[in-house]
Amino acid sequence: MTVRRTLFGRPLRGAAFDVAVAALVVLVSLAAAVNQPGGWAATAVGVGMAVALLFRRTHPSAVTVAVAVLALIQVIARWGPLIYDVAVLIALYSVVKYGRRLRDGVLAGAVAAVGVLLAAAQTPNVIQWWVTALWYALVTGAVWLVALNVRTRRLYVLSLEERATTLEREREAESRAAVAEERTRIARELHDVVAHSMAVMIVQADGARFMLDRDPAQARTAVKVVADTGRQALEEMRRLVGVLRDAGPAGADGADGLAVAADPEHRRLALAELPDLLARFDDAGLHVRSTVTGAPPALPPGLELTVYRVVQEALTNALKHAGVGAGVEVVLSYTAEAVVVRVVDDGRGRPLVSPAPSGGHGLLGMRERVTVYDGSLTAGPRLAGGWQVEVRLPLPSEPATEVIAA
């Protein structure tokens, strides 16, 4: 965490520098008090200029006016140019660099040009006055141009910072919108899973009621299916409520809104359709190889859907970024505790000619889906080239019961 120290509401570093500049003007004014024209009265003018310079960053135009008035007093008193007149150049630099409008800097430059002529006329020397005026003009003009260059660079840096801040806000807003949309999509799909489970429970309960007297054993089996399916549906319902609660107003469409998802993207998907998915991406230009290790257990429908969507999104990203012709390996590993999905591409494809199949929202959408089932997601580049996505989804403590129709 960076701590910015301030003095009177200003950055400490800048305030300290301004104090040092003012102190230097005061010192040269006091050092020449005995020998300079005007004596202590001229020194008082120099000290006034030094005090005004303390506010050169916050009120540059006002400081320039104050220094100009004090310099005019010096001209009227015919003290001639004095060493503390360096404050005039500092004020000119400040109004060009820090002024809200460049017009103030241009007006200050015009006033400084008049001051150059007056100072040259009052400078005691043996050479012609216009030579002295030319020297003063070169110094003053150089200070004005340096200040203009610094102002331009300063405004450019500020515009870049503002643009970066705007882009960051836009990225955050897009990320929040993507999360809300993906959570709504997950909620729709989980709603379909729960609705399917409810339908199974009703069918099995009706079957058990009719078979209770004829075949008690089959009735007990049907009742067991009802209980197991109910437990599974309750767990999916908890996840559904959790998704909607996290989504807030942006993602909560209501129960009626979730139930009307009739397009193909919202139909119930299962791992049995995974070979068709791999074939579609293979036709799109990827060289897909699939491997399954371990004995696939009976997964809850919601977990099956998550595995399917993870593979779909990973293959979509591979097609978009690795390109057509890239080799992709899809590995499903089943253990007693979890199912692990790993999708690895070699990154050796060529740019796409046609758009890739649409998925969700990339890694953001995958992370949202995996989080629903308390899983973990690891994604990143490989040392050998390409990209790897690995998802680990813990299995429920109780295996899902196979549905037996009455």
Coordinates of C-alpha atoms in Angstrom, one line a residue:
M1 CA 0.0 0.0 0.0
T2 CA 1.4 3.4 -1.0
V3 CA 1.1 6.2 1.5
R4 CA 1.0 9.7 0.0
R5 CA 2.2 12.3 2.5
T6 CA 0.7 15.8 2.1
L7 CA 1.3 19.2 3.6
F8 CA -1.7 21.6 3.7
G9 CA -3.5 19.3 1.2
R10 CA -0.5 19.3 -1.3
P11 CA 2.0 16.5 -2.0
L12 CA 4.8 16.8 0.5
R13 CA 7.5 16.6 -2.1
G14 CA 6.1 19.5 -4.2
A15 CA 5.4 21.6 -1.2
A16 CA 9.0 21.1 0.1
F17 CA 10.4 22.1 -3.3
D18 CA 8.3 25.3 -3.4
V19 CA 9.4 26.2 0.1
A20 CA 13.0 25.7 -0.9
V21 CA 12.6 28.0 -4.0
A22 CA 10.9 30.7 -1.9
A23 CA 13.6 30.4 0.7
L24 CA 16.3 30.9 -1.9
V25 CA 14.6 34.1 -3.2
V26 CA 14.4 35.4 0.3
L27 CA 18.1 34.6 0.9
V28 CA 19.3 36.4 -2.2
S29 CA 17.1 39.4 -1.3
L30 CA 18.5 39.6 2.2
A31 CA 22.1 39.1 1.0
A32 CA 21.9 42.1 -1.3
A33 CA 19.9 44.3 1.0
V34 CA 22.9 46.6 1.9
N35 CA 24.4 47.1 -1.6
Q36 CA 21.4 46.9 -3.9
P37 CA 19.4 50.0 -5.0
G38 CA 16.4 50.5 -2.8
G39 CA 18.0 48.9 0.2
W40 CA 15.6 47.2 2.6
A41 CA 12.6 48.5 0.7
A42 CA 13.7 46.5 -2.4
T43 CA 14.4 43.5 -0.1
A44 CA 10.8 43.7 1.1
V45 CA 9.6 43.5 -2.5
G46 CA 11.8 40.5 -3.0
V47 CA 10.4 38.8 0.1
G48 CA 6.9 39.5 -1.1
M49 CA 7.7 37.8 -4.4
A50 CA 9.1 34.8 -2.5
V51 CA 5.9 34.5 -0.4
A52 CA 3.8 34.6 -3.5
L53 CA 5.8 31.7 -5.0
L54 CA 4.7 29.4 -2.2
F55 CA 1.3 29.2 -4.0
R56 CA 2.6 28.9 -7.6
R57 CA 1.2 25.4 -8.2
T58 CA -2.3 25.9 -6.8
H59 CA -2.9 29.5 -7.9
P60 CA -0.4 30.2 -10.7
S61 CA -2.4 33.0 -12.3
A62 CA -2.8 34.9 -9.1
V63 CA 0.9 34.4 -8.2
T64 CA 1.9 35.8 -11.6
V65 CA -0.3 38.9 -11.1
A66 CA 1.2 39.5 -7.6
V67 CA 4.8 39.1 -8.8
A68 CA 4.1 41.4 -11.8
V69 CA 2.7 44.1 -9.5
L70 CA 5.7 43.9 -7.3
A71 CA 8.0 44.0 -10.3
L72 CA 6.1 47.1 -11.5
I73 CA 6.8 48.8 -8.2
Q74 CA 10.5 48.0 -8.7
V75 CA 10.3 49.6 -12.2
I76 CA 8.5 52.7 -10.9
A77 CA 11.1 53.1 -8.1
R78 CA 13.8 52.8 -10.9
W79 CA 15.8 50.3 -8.9
G80 CA 16.7 48.5 -12.1
P81 CA 16.9 44.7 -12.5
L82 CA 17.9 43.0 -9.2
I83 CA 19.0 39.4 -8.4
Y84 CA 15.7 38.4 -6.9
D85 CA 13.9 39.1 -10.2
V86 CA 14.5 35.4 -10.9
A87 CA 11.1 35.2 -9.2
V88 CA 9.5 36.7 -12.3
L89 CA 10.9 33.9 -14.4
I90 CA 9.7 31.3 -11.9
A91 CA 6.2 32.8 -11.9
L92 CA 6.2 32.9 -15.7
Y93 CA 7.2 29.2 -15.8
S94 CA 4.5 28.3 -13.3
V95 CA 1.6 30.0 -15.0
V96 CA 2.4 28.4 -18.3
K97 CA 2.8 24.9 -16.8
Y98 CA 0.1 24.9 -14.2
G99 CA -2.4 27.4 -15.5
R100 CA -5.9 26.1 -16.3
R101 CA -5.9 27.9 -19.6
L102 CA -2.9 28.5 -21.9
R103 CA -4.3 31.9 -22.5
D104 CA -3.1 33.0 -19.1
G105 CA 0.4 31.9 -20.0
V106 CA 0.3 33.8 -23.3
L107 CA -0.8 37.0 -21.5
A108 CA 1.9 36.5 -18.9
G109 CA 4.4 36.2 -21.8
A110 CA 3.2 39.4 -23.3
V111 CA 3.6 41.2 -20.0
A112 CA 7.0 39.7 -19.6
A113 CA 8.0 41.1 -23.0
V114 CA 7.0 44.6 -21.9
G115 CA 9.0 44.0 -18.7
V116 CA 12.0 42.9 -20.7
L117 CA 12.0 46.3 -22.5
L118 CA 11.6 48.3 -19.2
A119 CA 14.3 46.2 -17.5
A120 CA 16.7 46.7 -20.4
A121 CA 16.1 50.5 -20.4
Q122 CA 17.0 50.7 -16.7
T123 CA 20.1 48.4 -16.9
P124 CA 23.2 50.5 -16.5
N125 CA 25.8 49.4 -19.1
V126 CA 28.1 50.7 -21.7
I127 CA 26.6 48.7 -24.6
Q128 CA 23.5 49.6 -26.5
W129 CA 20.2 48.9 -24.6
W130 CA 18.8 46.7 -27.4
V131 CA 21.6 44.2 -26.8
T132 CA 20.6 43.9 -23.2
A133 CA 16.9 43.6 -24.2
L134 CA 17.8 40.9 -26.7
W135 CA 19.6 38.9 -23.9
Y136 CA 16.7 39.3 -21.5
A137 CA 14.2 38.3 -24.3
L138 CA 16.2 35.1 -25.1
V139 CA 16.3 34.1 -21.4
T140 CA 12.6 34.8 -20.9
G141 CA 11.5 33.2 -24.2
A142 CA 13.6 30.1 -23.3
V143 CA 11.8 29.8 -20.0
W144 CA 8.4 30.2 -21.6
L145 CA 9.1 27.6 -24.2
V146 CA 10.4 25.1 -21.7
A147 CA 7.3 25.6 -19.6
L148 CA 5.1 25.1 -22.6
N149 CA 6.9 21.8 -23.5
V150 CA 6.5 20.6 -19.9
R151 CA 2.9 21.6 -19.8
T152 CA 2.2 19.6 -23.0
R153 CA 3.9 16.5 -21.6
R154 CA 2.1 16.9 -18.3
L155 CA -1.3 17.2 -20.0
Y156 CA -0.5 14.2 -22.2
V157 CA 0.4 12.1 -19.2
L158 CA -2.7 13.2 -17.4
S159 CA -4.8 12.2 -20.4
L160 CA -3.2 8.8 -20.5
E161 CA -3.9 8.3 -16.8
E162 CA -7.5 9.3 -17.3
R163 CA -7.8 7.0 -20.3
A164 CA -6.3 4.1 -18.4
T165 CA -8.7 4.8 -15.5
T166 CA -11.7 4.9 -17.8
L167 CA -10.6 1.7 -19.5
E168 CA -10.2 0.0 -16.1
R169 CA -13.7 1.1 -15.1
E170 CA -15.1 -0.2 -18.4
R171 CA -13.3 -3.6 -18.0
E172 CA -14.7 -3.9 -14.4
A173 CA -18.2 -3.1 -15.7
E174 CA -17.8 -5.6 -18.5
S175 CA -16.6 -8.2 -16.1
R176 CA -19.5 -7.6 -13.7
A177 CA -22.0 -7.8 -16.7
A178 CA -20.3 -11.0 -17.9
V179 CA -20.5 -12.6 -14.4
A180 CA -24.2 -11.6 -14.1
E181 CA -25.0 -13.0 -17.5
E182 CA -23.1 -16.3 -16.8
R183 CA -24.7 -16.7 -13.4
T184 CA -28.1 -16.2 -15.0
R185 CA -27.3 -18.8 -17.6
I186 CA -26.1 -21.3 -14.9
A187 CA -29.3 -20.6 -12.9
R188 CA -31.4 -21.4 -16.0
E189 CA -29.6 -24.7 -16.5
L190 CA -29.7 -25.7 -12.8
H191 CA -33.4 -24.8 -12.9
D192 CA -33.9 -27.3 -15.7
V193 CA -32.0 -29.9 -13.8
V194 CA -34.1 -29.4 -10.7
A195 CA -37.3 -29.4 -12.7
H196 CA -36.3 -32.7 -14.3
S197 CA -35.6 -34.2 -10.9
M198 CA -39.0 -33.1 -9.6
A199 CA -40.7 -34.7 -12.6
V200 CA -38.8 -38.0 -11.9
M201 CA -39.9 -37.8 -8.3
I202 CA -43.6 -37.4 -9.3
V203 CA -43.4 -40.3 -11.7
Q204 CA -41.8 -42.6 -9.2
A205 CA -44.1 -41.6 -6.4
D206 CA -47.2 -42.3 -8.6
G207 CA -45.6 -45.7 -9.6
A208 CA -45.0 -46.6 -5.9
R209 CA -48.6 -45.7 -5.1
F210 CA -49.9 -48.1 -7.7
M211 CA -47.4 -50.9 -7.0
L212 CA -47.7 -50.7 -3.2
D213 CA -50.2 -53.6 -3.0
R214 CA -49.1 -55.5 -6.1
D215 CA -45.4 -55.5 -5.8
P216 CA -44.1 -54.1 -2.5
A217 CA -40.4 -54.7 -3.4
Q218 CA -40.7 -52.6 -6.5
A219 CA -42.6 -50.0 -4.6
R220 CA -39.8 -49.8 -2.0
T221 CA -37.3 -49.4 -4.9
A222 CA -39.4 -46.6 -6.3
V223 CA -39.7 -44.9 -2.9
K224 CA -35.9 -45.1 -2.6
V225 CA -35.5 -43.5 -6.0
V226 CA -37.8 -40.7 -4.9
A227 CA -35.7 -40.1 -1.7
D228 CA -32.4 -40.1 -3.5
T229 CA -33.6 -37.9 -6.3
G230 CA -35.1 -35.5 -3.7
R231 CA -31.9 -35.2 -1.9
Q232 CA -30.0 -34.6 -5.2
A233 CA -32.7 -32.0 -6.3
L234 CA -32.4 -30.3 -2.9
E235 CA -28.7 -30.0 -3.3
E236 CA -29.1 -28.6 -6.8
M237 CA -31.7 -26.2 -5.5
R238 CA -29.3 -24.9 -2.8
R239 CA -26.7 -24.3 -5.5
L240 CA -29.4 -22.5 -7.6
V241 CA -30.4 -20.2 -4.8
G242 CA -26.7 -19.5 -4.1
V243 CA -26.1 -18.5 -7.7
L244 CA -29.2 -16.2 -7.7
R245 CA -28.2 -14.7 -4.3
D246 CA -24.7 -13.9 -5.6
A247 CA -26.0 -12.5 -8.9
G248 CA -28.2 -9.9 -7.2
P249 CA -30.6 -7.8 -9.2
A250 CA -28.5 -8.1 -12.5
G251 CA -28.8 -11.8 -12.5
A252 CA -32.1 -12.6 -10.9
D253 CA -34.7 -13.0 -13.5
G254 CA -37.2 -14.7 -11.2
A255 CA -38.5 -18.2 -11.4
D256 CA -40.8 -17.4 -14.3
G257 CA -38.0 -15.9 -16.3
L258 CA -35.8 -19.0 -15.7
A259 CA -38.5 -21.4 -16.8
V260 CA -38.9 -19.9 -20.3
A261 CA -35.5 -20.8 -21.5
A262 CA -36.6 -22.9 -24.4
D263 CA -33.8 -22.3 -26.9
P264 CA -31.2 -25.1 -27.6
E265 CA -28.6 -23.4 -25.5
H266 CA -30.7 -24.0 -22.4
R267 CA -31.7 -27.6 -22.9
R268 CA -30.3 -30.2 -20.6
L269 CA -26.8 -31.4 -21.7
A270 CA -25.1 -34.6 -20.5
L271 CA -21.7 -36.2 -20.9
A272 CA -23.2 -38.6 -23.4
E273 CA -23.2 -35.7 -25.8
L274 CA -19.5 -35.0 -25.3
P275 CA -18.4 -37.0 -28.3
D276 CA -20.7 -35.0 -30.6
L277 CA -19.2 -31.8 -29.2
L278 CA -15.6 -33.0 -29.8
A279 CA -16.6 -34.0 -33.3
R280 CA -18.0 -30.5 -34.0
F281 CA -14.8 -28.9 -33.0
D282 CA -12.8 -31.4 -35.0
D283 CA -14.9 -30.4 -38.0
A284 CA -14.2 -26.8 -37.2
G285 CA -10.5 -27.4 -37.7
L286 CA -9.0 -28.6 -34.4
H287 CA -7.3 -32.0 -34.1
V288 CA -9.0 -33.2 -31.0
R289 CA -7.9 -36.3 -29.1
S290 CA -9.9 -37.5 -26.1
T291 CA -8.9 -39.8 -23.2
V292 CA -10.9 -41.1 -20.3
T293 CA -9.2 -42.6 -17.3
G294 CA -11.0 -44.2 -14.4
A295 CA -14.5 -45.6 -14.2
P296 CA -17.1 -42.8 -14.9
P297 CA -19.5 -42.7 -11.9
A298 CA -23.1 -41.6 -12.1
L299 CA -22.8 -37.8 -11.8
P300 CA -25.5 -35.4 -10.7
P301 CA -27.0 -33.7 -13.8
G302 CA -25.7 -30.3 -12.7
L303 CA -22.2 -31.6 -12.4
E304 CA -22.4 -33.3 -15.8
L305 CA -23.5 -30.0 -17.3
T306 CA -20.6 -28.2 -15.7
V307 CA -18.1 -30.7 -17.1
Y308 CA -19.7 -30.4 -20.6
R309 CA -19.6 -26.6 -20.5
V310 CA -16.0 -26.5 -19.3
V311 CA -14.9 -28.7 -22.2
Q312 CA -17.0 -26.6 -24.6
E313 CA -15.5 -23.3 -23.4
A314 CA -11.9 -24.7 -23.3
L315 CA -12.2 -25.9 -26.9
T316 CA -13.8 -22.6 -28.0
N317 CA -10.8 -20.7 -26.5
A318 CA -8.4 -23.1 -28.1
L319 CA -10.0 -22.6 -31.5
K320 CA -10.0 -18.8 -31.1
H321 CA -6.5 -18.4 -29.8
A322 CA -4.5 -21.5 -30.9
G323 CA -6.2 -21.4 -34.4
V324 CA -7.3 -23.8 -37.0
G325 CA -5.1 -26.9 -37.2
A326 CA -4.0 -26.9 -33.6
G327 CA -3.8 -30.1 -31.7
V328 CA -5.9 -30.4 -28.6
E329 CA -6.0 -33.2 -26.0
V330 CA -9.1 -33.5 -23.8
V331 CA -8.6 -35.7 -20.7
L332 CA -11.3 -36.8 -18.3
S333 CA -10.0 -38.4 -15.1
Y334 CA -12.4 -40.0 -12.7
T335 CA -11.4 -40.9 -9.1
A336 CA -13.4 -41.7 -6.0
E337 CA -13.1 -38.1 -4.8
A338 CA -13.3 -35.9 -7.9
V339 CA -13.5 -35.6 -11.7
V340 CA -10.6 -33.8 -13.4
V341 CA -11.0 -32.1 -16.8
R342 CA -7.8 -31.2 -18.6
V343 CA -7.7 -29.5 -22.0
V344 CA -4.3 -28.9 -23.6
D345 CA -3.6 -27.3 -26.9
D346 CA -0.2 -27.1 -28.7
G347 CA -0.8 -23.5 -29.9
R348 CA 0.4 -24.4 -33.5
G349 CA -2.7 -23.5 -35.4
R350 CA -3.3 -20.7 -37.9
P351 CA -5.7 -17.7 -37.7
L352 CA -9.4 -18.3 -38.0
V353 CA -11.2 -17.7 -41.3
S354 CA -14.7 -18.0 -39.8
P355 CA -15.9 -17.3 -36.2
A356 CA -15.4 -20.0 -33.6
P357 CA -18.4 -21.7 -32.1
S358 CA -19.9 -19.5 -29.4
G359 CA -19.3 -20.5 -25.8
G360 CA -19.8 -18.5 -22.6
H361 CA -17.4 -15.9 -21.3
G362 CA -14.1 -17.7 -21.4
L363 CA -12.2 -18.3 -18.2
L364 CA -14.6 -16.0 -16.3
G365 CA -17.6 -18.2 -17.1
M366 CA -15.7 -21.4 -16.4
R367 CA -14.6 -20.0 -13.0
E368 CA -18.2 -19.2 -12.1
R369 CA -19.4 -22.7 -13.0
V370 CA -16.6 -24.4 -11.2
T371 CA -17.1 -22.2 -8.1
V372 CA -20.8 -23.4 -7.9
Y373 CA -19.5 -26.9 -7.2
D374 CA -16.6 -25.9 -4.9
G375 CA -14.1 -26.9 -7.6
S376 CA -10.8 -25.4 -8.7
L377 CA -9.6 -23.9 -12.0
T378 CA -6.1 -23.6 -13.2
A379 CA -5.3 -22.0 -16.6
G380 CA -2.1 -20.7 -18.2
P381 CA 0.5 -21.0 -20.9
R382 CA 2.7 -24.1 -21.2
L383 CA 6.5 -24.0 -21.4
A384 CA 6.3 -26.2 -24.6
G385 CA 3.8 -23.8 -26.2
G386 CA 0.1 -23.6 -26.2
W387 CA -2.4 -23.3 -23.3
Q388 CA -3.7 -25.6 -20.6
V389 CA -6.9 -25.6 -18.7
E390 CA -7.4 -27.9 -15.8
V391 CA -10.5 -28.2 -13.7
R392 CA -11.1 -30.3 -10.6
L393 CA -14.6 -30.9 -9.4
P394 CA -15.2 -32.8 -6.2
L395 CA -17.8 -35.6 -6.3
P396 CA -20.7 -35.7 -3.9
S397 CA -20.4 -37.9 -1.0
E398 CA -23.3 -40.1 -2.1
P399 CA -23.3 -41.3 -5.7
A400 CA -26.3 -40.4 -7.8
T401 CA -29.0 -43.1 -8.0
E402 CA -30.0 -44.4 -11.4
V403 CA -33.5 -43.5 -12.2
I404 CA -35.9 -46.5 -12.6
A405 CA -39.1 -45.8 -14.4
A406 CA -42.3 -47.2 -12.8

